[in-house]
Amino acid sequence: MSLQQPTADQSELQPGSPGLSLPRLKLPEIAVLAAVLFAVQQAVDSGAVKTIYLASPTQVLAAFPKLVEEQNLFYHLYVTLSEAAAGVLIGGVLGAATGIYMGLFPRVNQFLNPFLIWAMAVPKVTIIPLLTLYLGIGYGHKVFIVFLFSYFLFVFNTIAGIRQVQESHVKVAKTLGASHRQIVWKVILPSAIPSIMAAVRIEAATCLVAALFAEMVASKAGLGNLLNKLTGIYDTAGTFALVILITTISLIIIFLVDWLEKRVLLKWKYA
């Protein structure tokens, strides 16, 4: 049995809609950026600023091939991305499932809510040494830390999304003879999509940070481990190159999340 819902506003599904695309630099902004880069280049080349403190744009560009050839950059990149993806995937699936369960059953929510709030309030930084003791410094250690950073956000955003469901929609679905599963699938979950996607968008920007932080504390590989090595030998150009790479990857991930929401999930919501 199919429940009819309002069709989507085409503006919500069009590329470049507000909130669904990355910011684009305009000519004045590009001019300012070029001026800053030129000023940095001149300051470093003239010796006004020592290279140990700041690297010029040309030095940063030259550092990328060295990172690939000498530091095995692609391997470290693969390790960090896989840790971040696994942690967010597990946190997202379990967090959304927990949020749906708590949102649909008020008694479960009343029982679990205090425990989850308490667990979420624990500063993640303070327990990383204990996690290192329990899990070691391998792959699982990083995945679990990313999971901790993402799980609670998905739980509470999903609950908030379910609470936004209009009671009239549920009543209409029941009147049309929809089963409980159909109500959940056709009414409740689509209404919770914006809140869930808000959690996904936040995690898209922070999952790499969580993985990097975990790797910088204790790791055998990954971009955080490589960053520790570069700062340890005062390789300023390599450090800046790595920061630029991480920033670029984060922007790409955010773009992919926006594309997924725009092309897939919003269409499912109004299907």
CSV table of C-alpha atoms in Angstrom, one decimal:
chain,number,residue,atom,x,y,z
A,1,MET,CA,0.0,0.0,0.0
A,2,SER,CA,1.4,3.3,-1.0
A,3,LEU,CA,0.9,6.5,1.0
A,4,GLN,CA,0.9,9.6,-1.1
A,5,GLN,CA,2.9,12.6,0.1
A,6,PRO,CA,3.4,16.1,-1.3
A,7,THR,CA,5.8,16.3,-4.2
A,8,ALA,CA,9.2,17.9,-3.7
A,9,ASP,CA,9.8,21.5,-4.5
A,10,GLN,CA,12.1,21.3,-7.5
A,11,SER,CA,14.3,24.1,-6.0
A,12,GLU,CA,15.2,21.6,-3.2
A,13,LEU,CA,16.5,19.1,-5.7
A,14,GLN,CA,18.3,21.4,-8.1
A,15,PRO,CA,22.1,21.7,-8.0
A,16,GLY,CA,23.4,24.8,-6.3
A,17,SER,CA,20.4,25.1,-4.0
A,18,PRO,CA,21.2,27.0,-0.8
A,19,GLY,CA,22.7,24.7,1.8
A,20,LEU,CA,23.4,22.0,-0.7
A,21,SER,CA,26.6,23.2,-2.4
A,22,LEU,CA,30.0,24.3,-1.4
A,23,PRO,CA,30.8,28.0,-1.3
A,24,ARG,CA,32.3,29.4,-4.5
A,25,LEU,CA,35.0,32.0,-4.5
A,26,LYS,CA,34.2,35.2,-6.3
A,27,LEU,CA,36.7,37.5,-8.0
A,28,PRO,CA,37.4,39.8,-5.0
A,29,GLU,CA,37.9,36.8,-2.8
A,30,ILE,CA,40.3,35.2,-5.3
A,31,ALA,CA,42.2,38.5,-5.5
A,32,VAL,CA,42.6,38.7,-1.8
A,33,LEU,CA,43.8,35.0,-1.7
A,34,ALA,CA,46.3,35.7,-4.4
A,35,ALA,CA,47.6,38.8,-2.6
A,36,VAL,CA,48.1,36.8,0.6
A,37,LEU,CA,49.9,34.0,-1.2
A,38,PHE,CA,52.1,36.5,-3.0
A,39,ALA,CA,52.9,38.3,0.3
A,40,VAL,CA,53.8,35.0,2.0
A,41,GLN,CA,56.0,34.1,-1.0
A,42,GLN,CA,57.9,37.4,-0.8
A,43,ALA,CA,58.2,37.2,3.0
A,44,VAL,CA,59.8,33.8,2.9
A,45,ASP,CA,62.0,34.4,-0.2
A,46,SER,CA,63.4,37.6,1.2
A,47,GLY,CA,64.2,36.0,4.5
A,48,ALA,CA,61.9,38.2,6.5
A,49,VAL,CA,60.3,35.0,7.9
A,50,LYS,CA,62.3,31.9,8.5
A,51,THR,CA,61.2,28.7,6.7
A,52,ILE,CA,61.0,26.9,10.0
A,53,TYR,CA,58.0,29.1,10.9
A,54,LEU,CA,56.3,29.5,7.5
A,55,ALA,CA,56.6,27.8,4.1
A,56,SER,CA,56.1,29.7,0.9
A,57,PRO,CA,53.5,28.5,-1.6
A,58,THR,CA,56.1,27.1,-4.0
A,59,GLN,CA,57.7,25.2,-1.2
A,60,VAL,CA,54.4,23.7,-0.2
A,61,LEU,CA,53.7,22.6,-3.8
A,62,ALA,CA,57.2,21.1,-4.0
A,63,ALA,CA,56.5,19.1,-0.8
A,64,PHE,CA,53.7,17.1,-2.3
A,65,PRO,CA,55.9,14.9,-4.5
A,66,LYS,CA,58.3,14.4,-1.6
A,67,LEU,CA,55.4,13.2,0.6
A,68,VAL,CA,54.3,10.7,-2.1
A,69,GLU,CA,57.8,9.4,-2.8
A,70,GLU,CA,59.5,9.5,0.6
A,71,GLN,CA,56.7,9.3,3.1
A,72,ASN,CA,54.3,6.9,1.4
A,73,LEU,CA,51.5,9.5,1.5
A,74,PHE,CA,48.8,7.4,-0.3
A,75,TYR,CA,49.1,4.5,2.2
A,76,HIS,CA,48.7,6.9,5.2
A,77,LEU,CA,45.8,8.6,3.4
A,78,TYR,CA,44.1,5.2,2.9
A,79,VAL,CA,44.5,4.3,6.6
A,80,THR,CA,43.0,7.5,7.8
A,81,LEU,CA,40.1,7.5,5.4
A,82,SER,CA,39.3,3.9,6.1
A,83,GLU,CA,39.3,4.6,9.9
A,84,ALA,CA,37.1,7.6,9.5
A,85,ALA,CA,34.7,5.9,7.1
A,86,ALA,CA,34.4,2.8,9.3
A,87,GLY,CA,33.9,4.8,12.5
A,88,VAL,CA,31.2,7.0,11.0
A,89,LEU,CA,29.4,4.2,9.3
A,90,ILE,CA,29.2,2.1,12.5
A,91,GLY,CA,28.3,5.2,14.5
A,92,GLY,CA,25.7,6.3,12.0
A,93,VAL,CA,24.0,3.0,11.6
A,94,LEU,CA,23.9,2.2,15.3
A,95,GLY,CA,23.2,5.8,16.3
A,96,ALA,CA,20.3,6.1,13.8
A,97,ALA,CA,18.9,2.7,14.9
A,98,THR,CA,19.1,3.6,18.6
A,99,GLY,CA,17.5,7.0,17.8
A,100,ILE,CA,14.6,5.4,15.8
A,101,TYR,CA,14.0,2.8,18.6
A,102,MET,CA,14.0,5.5,21.3
A,103,GLY,CA,11.9,7.8,19.2
A,104,LEU,CA,9.2,5.2,18.5
A,105,PHE,CA,9.0,3.9,22.1
A,106,PRO,CA,8.8,6.6,24.7
A,107,ARG,CA,9.4,4.2,27.6
A,108,VAL,CA,12.7,3.1,26.0
A,109,ASN,CA,13.6,6.7,25.5
A,110,GLN,CA,12.8,7.6,29.1
A,111,PHE,CA,15.0,4.7,30.3
A,112,LEU,CA,18.0,5.1,28.0
A,113,ASN,CA,18.1,8.9,27.8
A,114,PRO,CA,19.9,9.6,31.1
A,115,PHE,CA,22.6,7.0,30.4
A,116,LEU,CA,23.2,8.3,26.9
A,117,ILE,CA,23.4,11.9,28.1
A,118,TRP,CA,25.9,10.9,30.8
A,119,ALA,CA,28.0,9.0,28.3
A,120,MET,CA,27.9,11.8,25.8
A,121,ALA,CA,29.1,14.3,28.5
A,122,VAL,CA,32.3,12.3,29.1
A,123,PRO,CA,35.1,14.3,27.5
A,124,LYS,CA,36.4,11.9,24.7
A,125,VAL,CA,39.9,13.3,25.1
A,126,THR,CA,40.2,12.2,28.7
A,127,ILE,CA,39.5,8.6,27.9
A,128,ILE,CA,41.7,8.1,24.9
A,129,PRO,CA,44.6,6.9,27.1
A,130,LEU,CA,42.3,4.3,28.6
A,131,LEU,CA,41.1,3.3,25.1
A,132,THR,CA,44.7,3.0,24.1
A,133,LEU,CA,45.3,0.7,27.1
A,134,TYR,CA,42.2,-1.4,26.3
A,135,LEU,CA,42.4,-1.5,22.5
A,136,GLY,CA,46.1,-0.9,21.7
A,137,ILE,CA,47.2,1.5,19.0
A,138,GLY,CA,45.9,-0.5,16.0
A,139,TYR,CA,43.1,0.0,13.5
A,140,GLY,CA,40.3,-0.7,16.0
A,141,HIS,CA,41.4,1.9,18.4
A,142,LYS,CA,41.0,4.7,15.8
A,143,VAL,CA,37.7,3.4,14.5
A,144,PHE,CA,36.2,3.2,18.0
A,145,ILE,CA,37.3,6.8,18.7
A,146,VAL,CA,35.6,8.1,15.5
A,147,PHE,CA,32.6,6.0,16.5
A,148,LEU,CA,32.4,7.7,19.9
A,149,PHE,CA,32.5,11.1,18.2
A,150,SER,CA,29.7,10.3,15.9
A,151,TYR,CA,27.3,7.9,17.7
A,152,PHE,CA,25.6,10.3,20.1
A,153,LEU,CA,25.1,13.0,17.4
A,154,PHE,CA,23.2,10.5,15.3
A,155,VAL,CA,21.1,9.2,18.2
A,156,PHE,CA,19.8,12.6,19.3
A,157,ASN,CA,19.4,14.0,15.8
A,158,THR,CA,17.3,11.0,14.8
A,159,ILE,CA,15.2,11.4,17.9
A,160,ALA,CA,14.7,15.1,17.2
A,161,GLY,CA,13.7,14.3,13.6
A,162,ILE,CA,11.1,11.7,14.7
A,163,ARG,CA,9.6,14.1,17.2
A,164,GLN,CA,9.1,16.6,14.3
A,165,VAL,CA,6.7,14.2,12.6
A,166,GLN,CA,3.2,15.7,12.5
A,167,GLU,CA,0.6,13.6,14.3
A,168,SER,CA,-1.9,14.4,11.6
A,169,HIS,CA,0.3,12.6,9.0
A,170,VAL,CA,0.4,9.5,11.2
A,171,LYS,CA,-3.4,9.6,11.7
A,172,VAL,CA,-4.0,9.9,8.0
A,173,ALA,CA,-1.7,6.9,7.4
A,174,LYS,CA,-3.6,4.8,9.9
A,175,THR,CA,-6.9,5.9,8.4
A,176,LEU,CA,-5.7,4.6,5.0
A,177,GLY,CA,-5.0,1.3,6.6
A,178,ALA,CA,-1.2,1.5,6.7
A,179,SER,CA,0.7,-1.1,8.8
A,180,HIS,CA,3.1,0.0,11.5
A,181,ARG,CA,6.0,-0.8,9.2
A,182,GLN,CA,4.5,1.3,6.4
A,183,ILE,CA,4.0,4.2,8.8
A,184,VAL,CA,7.6,4.0,9.9
A,185,TRP,CA,9.0,3.7,6.4
A,186,LYS,CA,6.7,6.1,4.6
A,187,VAL,CA,6.0,8.7,7.2
A,188,ILE,CA,8.3,8.7,10.2
A,189,LEU,CA,11.7,8.0,8.6
A,190,PRO,CA,11.3,10.5,5.6
A,191,SER,CA,10.4,13.2,8.1
A,192,ALA,CA,13.5,12.5,10.1
A,193,ILE,CA,15.8,12.7,7.1
A,194,PRO,CA,16.7,16.4,7.5
A,195,SER,CA,17.9,15.9,11.1
A,196,ILE,CA,19.8,12.7,10.2
A,197,MET,CA,21.5,14.5,7.3
A,198,ALA,CA,22.4,17.4,9.6
A,199,ALA,CA,24.3,14.8,11.7
A,200,VAL,CA,25.9,13.3,8.5
A,201,ARG,CA,27.0,16.8,7.4
A,202,ILE,CA,28.6,17.6,10.7
A,203,GLU,CA,30.4,14.3,10.9
A,204,ALA,CA,31.6,14.7,7.3
A,205,ALA,CA,33.5,17.7,8.5
A,206,THR,CA,34.7,16.2,11.8
A,207,CYS,CA,35.3,12.5,11.2
A,208,LEU,CA,38.7,13.2,9.7
A,209,VAL,CA,39.5,15.4,12.7
A,210,ALA,CA,38.6,12.6,15.1
A,211,ALA,CA,40.7,10.1,13.2
A,212,LEU,CA,43.7,12.5,13.0
A,213,PHE,CA,43.5,13.3,16.7
A,214,ALA,CA,43.4,9.6,17.5
A,215,GLU,CA,46.4,8.9,15.2
A,216,MET,CA,48.4,11.8,16.7
A,217,VAL,CA,47.9,10.4,20.2
A,218,ALA,CA,49.0,6.9,19.4
A,219,SER,CA,49.3,5.2,16.0
A,220,LYS,CA,51.5,3.2,13.7
A,221,ALA,CA,50.2,4.8,10.4
A,222,GLY,CA,47.8,7.4,9.1
A,223,LEU,CA,47.9,11.1,8.3
A,224,GLY,CA,48.0,12.0,12.0
A,225,ASN,CA,51.1,9.8,12.4
A,226,LEU,CA,52.7,11.3,9.4
A,227,LEU,CA,51.9,14.8,10.7
A,228,ASN,CA,53.7,14.0,14.0
A,229,LYS,CA,56.7,12.9,12.0
A,230,LEU,CA,56.8,16.0,9.9
A,231,THR,CA,56.4,18.4,12.9
A,232,GLY,CA,59.0,16.4,14.7
A,233,ILE,CA,61.6,17.1,12.1
A,234,TYR,CA,60.4,20.7,11.6
A,235,ASP,CA,59.3,20.0,8.0
A,236,THR,CA,57.1,23.1,7.8
A,237,ALA,CA,56.4,22.8,4.0
A,238,GLY,CA,55.4,19.2,4.4
A,239,THR,CA,53.2,20.0,7.3
A,240,PHE,CA,51.4,22.8,5.4
A,241,ALA,CA,51.0,20.5,2.4
A,242,LEU,CA,49.4,17.8,4.6
A,243,VAL,CA,47.1,20.4,6.2
A,244,ILE,CA,46.0,21.6,2.7
A,245,LEU,CA,45.4,18.0,1.6
A,246,ILE,CA,43.3,17.2,4.7
A,247,THR,CA,41.2,20.4,4.2
A,248,THR,CA,40.7,19.5,0.5
A,249,ILE,CA,39.5,16.0,1.4
A,250,SER,CA,37.1,17.3,4.0
A,251,LEU,CA,35.6,19.7,1.4
A,252,ILE,CA,35.2,16.8,-1.1
A,253,ILE,CA,33.5,14.7,1.6
A,254,ILE,CA,31.1,17.5,2.4
A,255,PHE,CA,30.3,17.9,-1.3
A,256,LEU,CA,29.6,14.2,-1.6
A,257,VAL,CA,27.3,14.3,1.4
A,258,ASP,CA,25.4,17.2,-0.2
A,259,TRP,CA,25.2,15.3,-3.4
A,260,LEU,CA,23.8,12.2,-1.7
A,261,GLU,CA,21.2,14.2,0.2
A,262,LYS,CA,20.2,16.2,-2.9
A,263,ARG,CA,20.1,13.4,-5.5
A,264,VAL,CA,19.0,10.4,-3.4
A,265,LEU,CA,17.6,11.0,0.1
A,266,LEU,CA,15.4,14.1,-0.7
A,267,LYS,CA,13.9,12.2,-3.6
A,268,TRP,CA,13.2,9.2,-1.4
A,269,LYS,CA,11.6,11.5,1.2
A,270,TYR,CA,9.1,12.8,-1.3
A,271,ALA,CA,8.7,9.5,-3.3
